[in-house]
Amino acid sequence: MTLNNDNNIINQISNMSEEQLEQVDLEVFLVSKATSTHDLYFARKERLDTELAKWIKGSIKKELNAIKFEDENNNKKFFISDYDFELTKKDFIAKLNLESDRSLKSKKDKLLQALLETSSIEDSQVKFQVIKVSYNEESAYFIYYRGVKLSAMNKKNVGKLPTIRHREELVIQENDVVEFGGKIELFILGDYFYIVSPRTLEYSFDPFVF
């Protein structure tokens, strides 16, 4: 099933109203890369405020539409090309069939398994986010290669101290910060990778890149 098919979860989400997005299930995981080649990944599932979950779903819809472009009939659609390890095409989403790369498929399977076995990992260990969206018994996984911004209180030799306004005074930002949103980088649908940022593919699935 192509991304532009009316029954494809990616295309469906890109066309949903705010009310329809409420029917999409959303799960967020923060992921660390293991030093063991057997495990590869550890993941921690996060609880989300209702308004935050709503915002993330709206952001995904917005950014999906940002990677759609008009065809010769002025209809907006996803443009797909086969993934080339040496070349990326502007305005195209690169599609990689994991059946042709068993090593990468194994890494993908281990990542999804780690999401089912949520672990206790420290914020300082987090390397990337996985956002799972599910609708009508179909799921897709969006990967964003970004860690957690640690509170200055958890760092040594801090040169700058972030603060927030609390009531009528500025106070030290004591909590770690997790940022969501931004451009689509990479998503997984079945045994296919859809790649917008090759860097995210490399950094997320190369066990030797930390």
PDB file of C-alpha atoms in Angstrom:
ATOM      1  CA  MET A   1       0.000   0.000   0.000  1.00  0.00           C
ATOM      2  CA  THR A   2       1.495   3.344  -1.047  1.00  0.00           C
ATOM      3  CA  LEU A   3       1.692   6.348   1.266  1.00  0.00           C
ATOM      4  CA  ASN A   4      -0.824   8.166  -0.917  1.00  0.00           C
ATOM      5  CA  ASN A   5      -3.442   5.428  -0.608  1.00  0.00           C
ATOM      6  CA  ASP A   6      -6.596   6.628   1.166  1.00  0.00           C
ATOM      7  CA  ASN A   7      -6.318   3.695   3.600  1.00  0.00           C
ATOM      8  CA  ASN A   8      -2.681   4.306   4.525  1.00  0.00           C
ATOM      9  CA  ILE A   9      -2.337   5.532   8.119  1.00  0.00           C
ATOM     10  CA  ILE A  10       0.213   8.198   7.152  1.00  0.00           C
ATOM     11  CA  ASN A  11      -2.027   9.684   4.465  1.00  0.00           C
ATOM     12  CA  GLN A  12      -5.067   9.386   6.722  1.00  0.00           C
ATOM     13  CA  ILE A  13      -3.404  11.328   9.554  1.00  0.00           C
ATOM     14  CA  SER A  14      -2.245  14.041   7.145  1.00  0.00           C
ATOM     15  CA  ASN A  15      -5.880  14.611   6.123  1.00  0.00           C
ATOM     16  CA  MET A  16      -7.596  14.337   9.513  1.00  0.00           C
ATOM     17  CA  SER A  17      -9.645  17.015  11.197  1.00  0.00           C
ATOM     18  CA  GLU A  18      -8.940  17.963  14.810  1.00  0.00           C
ATOM     19  CA  GLU A  19     -11.829  15.749  15.892  1.00  0.00           C
ATOM     20  CA  GLN A  20     -10.560  12.769  13.900  1.00  0.00           C
ATOM     21  CA  LEU A  21      -7.089  13.140  15.413  1.00  0.00           C
ATOM     22  CA  GLU A  22      -8.632  12.484  18.803  1.00  0.00           C
ATOM     23  CA  GLN A  23      -9.237   8.891  17.626  1.00  0.00           C
ATOM     24  CA  VAL A  24      -5.513   8.349  16.994  1.00  0.00           C
ATOM     25  CA  ASP A  25      -3.649   6.576  19.812  1.00  0.00           C
ATOM     26  CA  LEU A  26      -0.314   8.132  20.698  1.00  0.00           C
ATOM     27  CA  GLU A  27       2.594   6.659  22.667  1.00  0.00           C
ATOM     28  CA  VAL A  28       5.924   8.365  23.334  1.00  0.00           C
ATOM     29  CA  PHE A  29       9.178   6.575  24.120  1.00  0.00           C
ATOM     30  CA  LEU A  30      12.608   7.943  24.994  1.00  0.00           C
ATOM     31  CA  VAL A  31      15.315   5.588  23.774  1.00  0.00           C
ATOM     32  CA  SER A  32      18.930   4.950  24.691  1.00  0.00           C
ATOM     33  CA  LYS A  33      21.429   2.924  22.696  1.00  0.00           C
ATOM     34  CA  ALA A  34      22.855  -0.085  24.520  1.00  0.00           C
ATOM     35  CA  THR A  35      26.505  -1.004  24.459  1.00  0.00           C
ATOM     36  CA  SER A  36      25.503  -4.651  24.091  1.00  0.00           C
ATOM     37  CA  THR A  37      25.033  -5.778  20.501  1.00  0.00           C
ATOM     38  CA  HIS A  38      22.372  -8.187  21.747  1.00  0.00           C
ATOM     39  CA  ASP A  39      20.018  -5.564  23.181  1.00  0.00           C
ATOM     40  CA  LEU A  40      20.926  -2.506  21.044  1.00  0.00           C
ATOM     41  CA  TYR A  41      18.211  -0.366  22.648  1.00  0.00           C
ATOM     42  CA  PHE A  42      16.488   0.438  25.932  1.00  0.00           C
ATOM     43  CA  ALA A  43      13.282   2.457  25.994  1.00  0.00           C
ATOM     44  CA  ARG A  44      11.200   4.302  28.561  1.00  0.00           C
ATOM     45  CA  LYS A  45       7.526   4.968  27.917  1.00  0.00           C
ATOM     46  CA  GLU A  46       6.358   8.435  28.955  1.00  0.00           C
ATOM     47  CA  ARG A  47       3.022   9.553  30.356  1.00  0.00           C
ATOM     48  CA  LEU A  48       1.621  12.600  28.574  1.00  0.00           C
ATOM     49  CA  ASP A  49      -0.658  15.427  29.553  1.00  0.00           C
ATOM     50  CA  THR A  50      -3.818  15.405  27.403  1.00  0.00           C
ATOM     51  CA  GLU A  51      -3.093  18.805  25.860  1.00  0.00           C
ATOM     52  CA  LEU A  52       0.486  17.789  25.072  1.00  0.00           C
ATOM     53  CA  ALA A  53      -0.672  14.611  23.317  1.00  0.00           C
ATOM     54  CA  LYS A  54      -3.178  16.647  21.316  1.00  0.00           C
ATOM     55  CA  TRP A  55      -0.467  19.121  20.303  1.00  0.00           C
ATOM     56  CA  ILE A  56       1.949  16.361  19.225  1.00  0.00           C
ATOM     57  CA  LYS A  57      -0.680  14.755  16.991  1.00  0.00           C
ATOM     58  CA  GLY A  58      -1.460  18.128  15.433  1.00  0.00           C
ATOM     59  CA  SER A  59       2.242  18.760  14.884  1.00  0.00           C
ATOM     60  CA  ILE A  60       2.714  15.399  13.145  1.00  0.00           C
ATOM     61  CA  LYS A  61      -0.209  16.168  10.831  1.00  0.00           C
ATOM     62  CA  LYS A  62       1.217  19.606  10.028  1.00  0.00           C
ATOM     63  CA  GLU A  63       4.712  18.291   9.315  1.00  0.00           C
ATOM     64  CA  LEU A  64       3.392  15.439   7.160  1.00  0.00           C
ATOM     65  CA  ASN A  65       1.660  18.002   4.985  1.00  0.00           C
ATOM     66  CA  ALA A  66       4.912  19.964   4.832  1.00  0.00           C
ATOM     67  CA  ILE A  67       6.524  17.045   2.964  1.00  0.00           C
ATOM     68  CA  LYS A  68       3.676  16.798   0.461  1.00  0.00           C
ATOM     69  CA  PHE A  69       4.038  18.554  -2.867  1.00  0.00           C
ATOM     70  CA  GLU A  70       1.714  19.280  -5.792  1.00  0.00           C
ATOM     71  CA  ASP A  71       1.639  16.909  -8.750  1.00  0.00           C
ATOM     72  CA  GLU A  72       0.798  17.845 -12.355  1.00  0.00           C
ATOM     73  CA  ASN A  73      -2.896  18.000 -11.408  1.00  0.00           C
ATOM     74  CA  ASN A  74      -2.228  20.361  -8.478  1.00  0.00           C
ATOM     75  CA  ASN A  75      -3.026  17.638  -5.961  1.00  0.00           C
ATOM     76  CA  LYS A  76      -0.779  17.472  -2.900  1.00  0.00           C
ATOM     77  CA  LYS A  77       0.851  14.091  -2.421  1.00  0.00           C
ATOM     78  CA  PHE A  78       3.922  12.351  -1.062  1.00  0.00           C
ATOM     79  CA  PHE A  79       6.686  11.863  -3.604  1.00  0.00           C
ATOM     80  CA  ILE A  80       8.645   8.664  -2.978  1.00  0.00           C
ATOM     81  CA  SER A  81      11.948   7.411  -4.347  1.00  0.00           C
ATOM     82  CA  ASP A  82      13.963   4.311  -3.522  1.00  0.00           C
ATOM     83  CA  TYR A  83      16.612   4.987  -0.923  1.00  0.00           C
ATOM     84  CA  ASP A  84      20.124   5.535  -2.234  1.00  0.00           C
ATOM     85  CA  PHE A  85      22.859   5.327   0.394  1.00  0.00           C
ATOM     86  CA  GLU A  86      24.914   7.917  -1.481  1.00  0.00           C
ATOM     87  CA  LEU A  87      22.275  10.338  -2.774  1.00  0.00           C
ATOM     88  CA  THR A  88      19.089  11.959  -1.469  1.00  0.00           C
ATOM     89  CA  LYS A  89      16.567  13.720  -3.702  1.00  0.00           C
ATOM     90  CA  LYS A  90      15.160  17.065  -2.630  1.00  0.00           C
ATOM     91  CA  ASP A  91      11.391  17.006  -1.999  1.00  0.00           C
ATOM     92  CA  PHE A  92      11.331  13.183  -2.105  1.00  0.00           C
ATOM     93  CA  ILE A  93      10.838  10.743   0.759  1.00  0.00           C
ATOM     94  CA  ALA A  94      13.345   7.903   0.441  1.00  0.00           C
ATOM     95  CA  LYS A  95      11.786   4.455   0.846  1.00  0.00           C
ATOM     96  CA  LEU A  96      13.918   1.569   2.094  1.00  0.00           C
ATOM     97  CA  ASN A  97      12.580  -1.988   1.983  1.00  0.00           C
ATOM     98  CA  LEU A  98      14.045  -3.794   4.984  1.00  0.00           C
ATOM     99  CA  GLU A  99      13.563  -7.169   3.325  1.00  0.00           C
ATOM    100  CA  SER A 100      16.577  -6.213   1.220  1.00  0.00           C
ATOM    101  CA  ASP A 101      18.670  -5.356   4.296  1.00  0.00           C
ATOM    102  CA  ARG A 102      18.396  -8.091   6.915  1.00  0.00           C
ATOM    103  CA  SER A 103      20.832  -6.414   9.305  1.00  0.00           C
ATOM    104  CA  LEU A 104      18.805  -3.206   9.374  1.00  0.00           C
ATOM    105  CA  LYS A 105      15.569  -5.171   9.719  1.00  0.00           C
ATOM    106  CA  SER A 106      17.015  -6.941  12.769  1.00  0.00           C
ATOM    107  CA  LYS A 107      17.875  -3.570  14.340  1.00  0.00           C
ATOM    108  CA  LYS A 108      14.368  -2.301  13.635  1.00  0.00           C
ATOM    109  CA  ASP A 109      12.854  -5.409  15.224  1.00  0.00           C
ATOM    110  CA  LYS A 110      15.050  -4.984  18.312  1.00  0.00           C
ATOM    111  CA  LEU A 111      13.989  -1.344  18.613  1.00  0.00           C
ATOM    112  CA  LEU A 112      10.290  -2.229  18.481  1.00  0.00           C
ATOM    113  CA  GLN A 113      10.875  -5.040  20.978  1.00  0.00           C
ATOM    114  CA  ALA A 114      12.544  -2.564  23.329  1.00  0.00           C
ATOM    115  CA  LEU A 115       9.391  -0.430  23.198  1.00  0.00           C
ATOM    116  CA  LEU A 116       7.443  -3.396  24.587  1.00  0.00           C
ATOM    117  CA  GLU A 117       9.943  -3.915  27.409  1.00  0.00           C
ATOM    118  CA  THR A 118      10.039  -0.381  28.797  1.00  0.00           C
ATOM    119  CA  SER A 119      13.124   0.154  30.969  1.00  0.00           C
ATOM    120  CA  SER A 120      14.376   2.591  33.575  1.00  0.00           C
ATOM    121  CA  ILE A 121      16.898   4.805  31.805  1.00  0.00           C
ATOM    122  CA  GLU A 122      18.342   8.134  32.846  1.00  0.00           C
ATOM    123  CA  ASP A 123      17.559  11.301  30.911  1.00  0.00           C
ATOM    124  CA  SER A 124      21.274  11.711  30.256  1.00  0.00           C
ATOM    125  CA  GLN A 125      21.267   8.388  28.371  1.00  0.00           C
ATOM    126  CA  VAL A 126      18.475   9.296  25.960  1.00  0.00           C
ATOM    127  CA  LYS A 127      19.537   9.508  22.313  1.00  0.00           C
ATOM    128  CA  PHE A 128      16.267   9.747  20.415  1.00  0.00           C
ATOM    129  CA  GLN A 129      12.479   9.746  20.598  1.00  0.00           C
ATOM    130  CA  VAL A 130      10.052   7.260  19.109  1.00  0.00           C
ATOM    131  CA  ILE A 131       6.459   8.403  18.719  1.00  0.00           C
ATOM    132  CA  LYS A 132       4.026   5.593  17.932  1.00  0.00           C
ATOM    133  CA  VAL A 133       0.705   6.475  16.336  1.00  0.00           C
ATOM    134  CA  SER A 134      -2.036   3.885  15.907  1.00  0.00           C
ATOM    135  CA  TYR A 135      -5.320   4.054  14.039  1.00  0.00           C
ATOM    136  CA  ASN A 136      -7.664   1.309  12.837  1.00  0.00           C
ATOM    137  CA  GLU A 137      -5.259  -1.403  14.037  1.00  0.00           C
ATOM    138  CA  GLU A 138      -2.365   0.010  12.019  1.00  0.00           C
ATOM    139  CA  SER A 139       0.695   1.667  13.552  1.00  0.00           C
ATOM    140  CA  ALA A 140       3.544   3.895  12.406  1.00  0.00           C
ATOM    141  CA  TYR A 141       6.644   4.966  14.321  1.00  0.00           C
ATOM    142  CA  PHE A 142       8.193   8.430  13.991  1.00  0.00           C
ATOM    143  CA  ILE A 143      11.827   8.801  15.033  1.00  0.00           C
ATOM    144  CA  TYR A 144      13.368  12.105  16.094  1.00  0.00           C
ATOM    145  CA  TYR A 145      17.069  12.056  16.844  1.00  0.00           C
ATOM    146  CA  ARG A 146      17.233  14.329  19.872  1.00  0.00           C
ATOM    147  CA  GLY A 147      18.034  13.771  23.498  1.00  0.00           C
ATOM    148  CA  VAL A 148      16.843  15.408  26.700  1.00  0.00           C
ATOM    149  CA  LYS A 149      18.060  18.876  27.633  1.00  0.00           C
ATOM    150  CA  LEU A 150      19.388  18.336  31.109  1.00  0.00           C
ATOM    151  CA  SER A 151      18.711  20.856  33.831  1.00  0.00           C
ATOM    152  CA  ALA A 152      21.706  22.999  34.709  1.00  0.00           C
ATOM    153  CA  MET A 153      21.280  21.644  38.231  1.00  0.00           C
ATOM    154  CA  ASN A 154      22.260  18.208  36.881  1.00  0.00           C
ATOM    155  CA  LYS A 155      25.387  19.430  35.112  1.00  0.00           C
ATOM    156  CA  LYS A 156      28.850  20.270  36.340  1.00  0.00           C
ATOM    157  CA  ASN A 157      30.694  23.521  35.595  1.00  0.00           C
ATOM    158  CA  VAL A 158      27.643  25.341  34.239  1.00  0.00           C
ATOM    159  CA  GLY A 159      28.466  28.613  32.472  1.00  0.00           C
ATOM    160  CA  LYS A 160      24.856  29.658  31.801  1.00  0.00           C
ATOM    161  CA  LEU A 161      21.903  29.135  34.115  1.00  0.00           C
ATOM    162  CA  PRO A 162      18.418  28.874  32.558  1.00  0.00           C
ATOM    163  CA  THR A 163      15.535  30.342  34.545  1.00  0.00           C
ATOM    164  CA  ILE A 164      11.748  30.433  34.245  1.00  0.00           C
ATOM    165  CA  ARG A 165       9.216  32.948  35.490  1.00  0.00           C
ATOM    166  CA  HIS A 166       7.243  31.612  38.435  1.00  0.00           C
ATOM    167  CA  ARG A 167       4.545  33.991  39.650  1.00  0.00           C
ATOM    168  CA  GLU A 168       6.386  37.269  40.134  1.00  0.00           C
ATOM    169  CA  GLU A 169       9.980  36.115  40.224  1.00  0.00           C
ATOM    170  CA  LEU A 170      12.579  34.244  38.188  1.00  0.00           C
ATOM    171  CA  VAL A 171      13.576  30.827  39.508  1.00  0.00           C
ATOM    172  CA  ILE A 172      16.110  28.242  38.412  1.00  0.00           C
ATOM    173  CA  GLN A 173      14.866  25.746  35.821  1.00  0.00           C
ATOM    174  CA  GLU A 174      15.352  22.612  37.905  1.00  0.00           C
ATOM    175  CA  ASN A 175      13.765  20.024  35.628  1.00  0.00           C
ATOM    176  CA  ASP A 176      15.084  18.369  32.477  1.00  0.00           C
ATOM    177  CA  VAL A 177      13.404  19.469  29.240  1.00  0.00           C
ATOM    178  CA  VAL A 178      12.042  17.194  26.499  1.00  0.00           C
ATOM    179  CA  GLU A 179      11.209  18.954  23.238  1.00  0.00           C
ATOM    180  CA  PHE A 180       8.619  17.643  20.766  1.00  0.00           C
ATOM    181  CA  GLY A 181       7.630  18.603  17.268  1.00  0.00           C
ATOM    182  CA  GLY A 182       9.701  19.797  14.360  1.00  0.00           C
ATOM    183  CA  LYS A 183      10.290  18.399  10.910  1.00  0.00           C
ATOM    184  CA  ILE A 184       9.654  14.757  10.096  1.00  0.00           C
ATOM    185  CA  GLU A 185      12.978  12.915  10.079  1.00  0.00           C
ATOM    186  CA  LEU A 186      12.214   9.218   9.673  1.00  0.00           C
ATOM    187  CA  PHE A 187       9.232   6.948  10.115  1.00  0.00           C
ATOM    188  CA  ILE A 188       8.689   3.209  10.088  1.00  0.00           C
ATOM    189  CA  LEU A 189       5.678   1.544   8.534  1.00  0.00           C
ATOM    190  CA  GLY A 190       5.756  -2.236   8.507  1.00  0.00           C
ATOM    191  CA  ASP A 191       9.060  -3.372   7.047  1.00  0.00           C
ATOM    192  CA  TYR A 192       9.737  -0.065   5.343  1.00  0.00           C
ATOM    193  CA  PHE A 193      11.725   2.961   6.422  1.00  0.00           C
ATOM    194  CA  TYR A 194      10.625   6.314   5.021  1.00  0.00           C
ATOM    195  CA  ILE A 195      13.604   8.621   5.282  1.00  0.00           C
ATOM    196  CA  VAL A 196      13.615  12.396   5.169  1.00  0.00           C
ATOM    197  CA  SER A 197      16.822  12.856   7.159  1.00  0.00           C
ATOM    198  CA  PRO A 198      19.549  10.272   6.340  1.00  0.00           C
ATOM    199  CA  ARG A 199      21.427  11.512   9.415  1.00  0.00           C
ATOM    200  CA  THR A 200      18.632  10.230  11.661  1.00  0.00           C
ATOM    201  CA  LEU A 201      18.787   6.836   9.972  1.00  0.00           C
ATOM    202  CA  GLU A 202      22.544   6.645  10.484  1.00  0.00           C
ATOM    203  CA  TYR A 203      22.599   7.882  14.071  1.00  0.00           C
ATOM    204  CA  SER A 204      19.615   5.815  15.226  1.00  0.00           C
ATOM    205  CA  PHE A 205      20.559   2.490  13.665  1.00  0.00           C
ATOM    206  CA  ASP A 206      24.352   2.481  13.662  1.00  0.00           C
ATOM    207  CA  PRO A 207      25.302   0.748  16.954  1.00  0.00           C
ATOM    208  CA  PHE A 208      28.698   2.428  16.889  1.00  0.00           C
ATOM    209  CA  VAL A 209      27.341   5.988  16.774  1.00  0.00           C
ATOM    210  CA  PHE A 210      26.532   7.309  20.248  1.00  0.00           C
TER     211      PHE A 210
END
